[in-house]
Amino acid sequence: MYGIYVLGTAGSGKSMLTKSMEYFLTLKEIPCITVNLDPGARNLPYSPTIDVRDYITLEEVMRKYNLGPNGGLIAAIDLLINYIDSIKEEILAFDAQFAIIDTPGQMELFAFRSTGPRVISCIADEIPSSAIFLIDGLLSVESPSNFVSSLLLGLSVRLRIPLPTVYAISKVDLLSENDIEKILMWSEDADNLLNELQLRESDSSVIELSTSLCMLLQNFYAVSQLIPISSETFEGFNELIGTIEQLLLGGEERE
Ligand SMILES: Nc1nc2c(ncn2[C@@H]2O[C@H](COP(=O)(O)OP(=O)(O)OP(=O)(O)O)[C@@H](O)[C@H]2O)c(=O)[nH]1
Ligand SMILES: [Mg+2]
């Protein structure tokens, strides 16, 4: 059994990807299960095999501790640690090749507070895991600074959650071929990205910061591994799953 964590900014397409990966792997007769780790999830597009909401829900925590949605989610994720062993046992009870694990929209809380990474490492200690970090294609194409900030968020998460990670651009069925090419070019060529940023920005301090950030990104190996995917058309799914398998296998060979 391998774990695949689906991470990414709010609305980037994590739950849709969980649903579509389950469908895609099932078609290929690869046994998989889905796990929802979002206590505040509403109207999930799939029926999770294992659901954190069976243990804790955002509404319950908000009511019990008299909190609003933001404080409630922080508390819910902190409380999640109490149930994580049971969730892990539930996952291990299935004889599947992959557990696809959907994570909360406010990923910042999940990834940056101490309990978020603890929850992930508790499961990943026993189930070799990798992660997919989704970069919202629709938002990225709007402006290169959107793209850079999503990527930087992805790098911050990588610091806190040290799993082999593949970076994917989501929703490419909504983008033109030109737009996809443009984003890929930004990811492969830091000078191109910098030119675009400079074209749209007149503030010299922002340009200076952008230059430093682009140099940082240029040095980040994963930037050149952005995979464009669509959960509607399954574009990029073979490459995505192939890359995840390589990452997981690479991890085992190193052990
Ligand atoms: N066309 C298209 N729409 C998508 C795709 N992936 C997600 N969407 C849409 O984008 C919206 C957000 O998708 P979700 O899967 O709920 O995103 P999420 O990251 O789980 O959102 P949160 O859990 O709230 O952070 C929904 O309306 C989806 O239908 C895709 O590949 N193509
Ligand atoms: Mg979701």
Coordinates of N, CA, C and O in Angstrom, one line a residue, residues 26-97:
T26 N -9.1 2.7 -11.0 CA -10.0 1.5 -11.0 C -10.2 1.0 -12.5 O -10.2 -0.2 -12.7
L27 N -10.3 1.9 -13.5 CA -10.4 1.5 -14.9 C -9.2 0.6 -15.3 O -9.3 -0.3 -16.1
K28 N -8.0 1.0 -14.7 CA -6.8 0.2 -15.0 C -6.7 -1.0 -14.1 O -5.6 -1.6 -14.1
E29 N -7.7 -1.3 -13.4 CA -7.7 -2.4 -12.4 C -6.6 -2.4 -11.4 O -6.0 -3.4 -11.0
I30 N -6.3 -1.1 -11.0 CA -5.3 -0.9 -9.9 C -6.2 -0.6 -8.6 O -6.9 0.4 -8.6
P31 N -6.2 -1.5 -7.6 CA -7.0 -1.3 -6.5 C -6.6 0.0 -5.7 O -5.4 0.1 -5.4
C32 N -7.6 0.8 -5.4 CA -7.2 2.0 -4.6 C -8.4 2.4 -3.7 O -9.5 1.9 -3.9
I33 N -8.1 3.2 -2.6 CA -9.1 3.7 -1.8 C -8.9 5.2 -1.7 O -7.9 5.7 -2.0
T34 N -10.0 5.9 -1.2 CA -9.9 7.3 -1.0 C -10.1 7.7 0.5 O -10.8 7.0 1.2
V35 N -9.3 8.7 0.9 CA -9.4 9.1 2.3 C -9.6 10.6 2.3 O -8.9 11.3 1.7
N36 N -10.7 11.0 3.0 CA -10.9 12.5 3.2 C -10.3 12.9 4.5 O -10.8 12.4 5.6
L37 N -9.4 13.8 4.5 CA -8.8 14.3 5.7 C -9.3 15.7 6.0 O -8.7 16.4 6.9
D38 N -10.3 16.2 5.3 CA -10.8 17.5 5.5 C -12.0 17.5 6.4 O -13.1 17.2 6.0
P39 N -11.9 17.9 7.7 CA -13.1 17.9 8.6 C -14.2 18.9 8.2 O -15.3 18.7 8.7
G40 N -13.8 19.8 7.4 CA -14.8 20.8 7.0 C -15.4 20.6 5.6 O -16.1 21.5 5.1
A41 N -15.1 19.4 5.0 CA -15.5 19.2 3.6 C -17.0 19.2 3.5 O -17.7 18.6 4.4
R42 N -17.5 19.8 2.4 CA -18.9 19.8 2.1 C -19.1 19.3 0.7 O -18.3 19.7 -0.1
N43 N -20.1 18.5 0.4 CA -20.3 18.1 -1.0 C -19.1 17.6 -1.7 O -18.7 18.1 -2.7
L44 N -18.4 16.6 -1.1 CA -17.3 16.0 -1.8 C -17.8 15.3 -3.1 O -18.9 14.7 -3.1
P45 N -17.0 15.4 -4.2 CA -17.4 14.8 -5.5 C -17.3 13.3 -5.5 O -17.6 12.7 -6.5
Y46 N -16.8 12.7 -4.4 CA -16.6 11.3 -4.4 C -17.0 10.8 -3.0 O -17.2 11.6 -2.1
S47 N -17.3 9.5 -2.9 CA -17.6 8.9 -1.6 C -16.4 8.3 -0.9 O -15.9 7.3 -1.4
P48 N -15.8 9.0 0.1 CA -14.6 8.5 0.6 C -14.7 7.2 1.2 O -15.7 6.9 1.9
T49 N -13.7 6.3 1.0 CA -13.7 5.0 1.6 C -13.5 5.2 3.2 O -14.1 4.5 4.0
I50 N -12.6 6.2 3.5 CA -12.4 6.5 4.9 C -12.5 8.0 5.1 O -12.0 8.8 4.2
D51 N -13.3 8.4 6.1 CA -13.7 9.8 6.2 C -13.4 10.4 7.6 O -13.9 9.9 8.6
V52 N -12.5 11.4 7.6 CA -12.2 12.0 8.9 C -13.5 12.5 9.6 O -13.5 12.6 10.8
R53 N -14.5 12.9 8.8 CA -15.7 13.4 9.4 C -16.5 12.4 10.2 O -17.4 12.7 10.9
D54 N -16.1 11.1 10.1 CA -16.7 10.1 11.0 C -16.1 10.3 12.4 O -16.7 9.7 13.4
Y55 N -15.0 11.0 12.5 CA -14.4 11.2 13.8 C -14.6 12.6 14.3 O -14.8 12.8 15.5
I56 N -14.5 13.5 13.4 CA -14.6 15.0 13.8 C -15.1 15.8 12.7 O -14.7 15.6 11.5
T57 N -16.0 16.7 13.0 CA -16.4 17.6 11.9 C -16.2 19.1 12.3 O -16.2 19.4 13.5
L58 N -16.0 19.9 11.4 CA -15.8 21.3 11.6 C -17.0 21.9 12.4 O -16.8 22.7 13.4
E59 N -18.2 21.6 12.0 CA -19.4 22.2 12.6 C -19.5 21.8 14.1 O -19.7 22.7 14.9
E60 N -19.1 20.6 14.4 CA -19.2 20.1 15.8 C -18.2 20.9 16.6 O -18.5 21.4 17.7
V61 N -17.0 21.1 16.1 CA -15.9 21.8 16.8 C -16.3 23.3 17.0 O -16.1 23.8 18.1
M62 N -16.9 23.9 16.0 CA -17.3 25.3 16.1 C -18.3 25.4 17.2 O -18.3 26.4 18.0
R63 N -19.3 24.5 17.2 CA -20.4 24.5 18.2 C -19.8 24.3 19.6 O -20.0 25.1 20.5
K64 N -19.0 23.3 19.7 CA -18.5 22.8 21.1 C -17.7 23.9 21.7 O -17.7 24.2 22.9
Y65 N -16.8 24.5 20.9 CA -15.8 25.5 21.4 C -16.2 26.9 21.2 O -15.4 27.8 21.4
N66 N -17.4 27.1 20.6 CA -17.9 28.4 20.3 C -16.9 29.2 19.4 O -16.5 30.3 19.7
L67 N -16.5 28.6 18.3 CA -15.5 29.2 17.4 C -16.1 29.5 16.0 O -17.1 28.9 15.6
G68 N -15.5 30.5 15.3 CA -15.9 30.7 13.9 C -15.2 29.7 13.0 O -14.5 28.9 13.5
P69 N -15.5 29.8 11.7 CA -14.9 28.8 10.8 C -13.4 28.7 10.8 O -12.8 27.6 10.8
N70 N -12.7 29.8 10.9 CA -11.2 29.8 10.9 C -10.6 29.2 12.1 O -9.8 28.2 12.1
G71 N -11.1 29.7 13.3 CA -10.6 29.1 14.6 C -11.1 27.7 14.7 O -10.3 26.8 15.2
G72 N -12.3 27.4 14.2 CA -12.8 26.0 14.2 C -11.9 25.0 13.5 O -11.6 23.9 13.9
L73 N -11.5 25.5 12.3 CA -10.6 24.6 11.5 C -9.3 24.3 12.2 O -8.8 23.2 12.2
I74 N -8.7 25.4 12.7 CA -7.4 25.2 13.5 C -7.6 24.2 14.6 O -6.9 23.2 14.7
A75 N -8.7 24.4 15.4 CA -9.0 23.4 16.5 C -9.2 22.0 16.0 O -8.7 21.1 16.5
A76 N -10.0 21.9 14.9 CA -10.3 20.6 14.3 C -9.0 19.9 13.9 O -8.9 18.6 14.1
I77 N -8.1 20.6 13.3 CA -6.9 19.9 12.8 C -6.0 19.6 14.0 O -5.4 18.5 14.0
D78 N -6.0 20.4 15.0 CA -5.3 20.1 16.2 C -5.9 18.8 16.9 O -5.1 18.0 17.4
L79 N -7.2 18.7 16.9 CA -7.9 17.6 17.5 C -7.7 16.3 16.7 O -7.8 15.2 17.3
L80 N -7.5 16.5 15.4 CA -7.4 15.3 14.5 C -6.3 14.4 15.0 O -6.4 13.2 14.8
I81 N -5.3 14.9 15.6 CA -4.1 14.1 16.0 C -4.6 12.9 16.9 O -4.0 11.8 16.9
N82 N -5.7 13.2 17.7 CA -6.2 12.2 18.6 C -6.8 10.9 17.9 O -7.0 9.9 18.5
Y83 N -7.2 11.1 16.6 CA -7.9 10.1 15.9 C -7.0 9.4 14.8 O -7.4 8.5 14.1
I84 N -5.8 10.0 14.7 CA -5.0 9.6 13.5 C -4.6 8.1 13.5 O -4.5 7.5 12.5
D85 N -4.4 7.6 14.7 CA -4.0 6.1 14.7 C -5.2 5.3 14.3 O -4.9 4.3 13.5
S86 N -6.4 5.6 14.7 CA -7.5 4.9 14.2 C -7.7 5.0 12.7 O -8.0 4.0 12.0
I87 N -7.5 6.2 12.2 CA -7.6 6.4 10.7 C -6.5 5.6 10.0 O -6.8 4.9 9.0
K88 N -5.3 5.6 10.5 CA -4.3 4.8 9.9 C -4.6 3.3 9.9 O -4.4 2.6 8.9
E89 N -5.2 2.8 11.1 CA -5.6 1.4 11.1 C -6.6 1.1 10.1 O -6.6 0.0 9.4
E90 N -7.6 2.0 9.9 CA -8.6 1.8 8.9 C -8.0 1.7 7.5 O -8.4 0.8 6.7
I91 N -7.0 2.6 7.2 CA -6.4 2.5 5.9 C -5.7 1.2 5.7 O -5.8 0.5 4.7
L92 N -4.9 0.8 6.7 CA -4.1 -0.4 6.6 C -5.0 -1.7 6.5 O -4.5 -2.7 6.0
A93 N -6.2 -1.6 6.9 CA -7.1 -2.8 6.8 C -7.5 -3.1 5.4 O -8.0 -4.2 5.1
F94 N -7.3 -2.1 4.5 CA -7.7 -2.4 3.1 C -6.5 -2.9 2.3 O -5.3 -2.6 2.5
D95 N -6.8 -3.9 1.4 CA -5.8 -4.5 0.6 C -5.7 -3.7 -0.8 O -6.1 -4.3 -1.8
A96 N -5.3 -2.5 -0.7 CA -5.3 -1.7 -1.9 C -3.9 -1.3 -2.3 O -3.0 -1.3 -1.4
Q97 N -3.6 -1.0 -3.5 CA -2.3 -0.5 -3.9 C -2.0 0.9 -3.5 O -0.9 1.3 -3.1

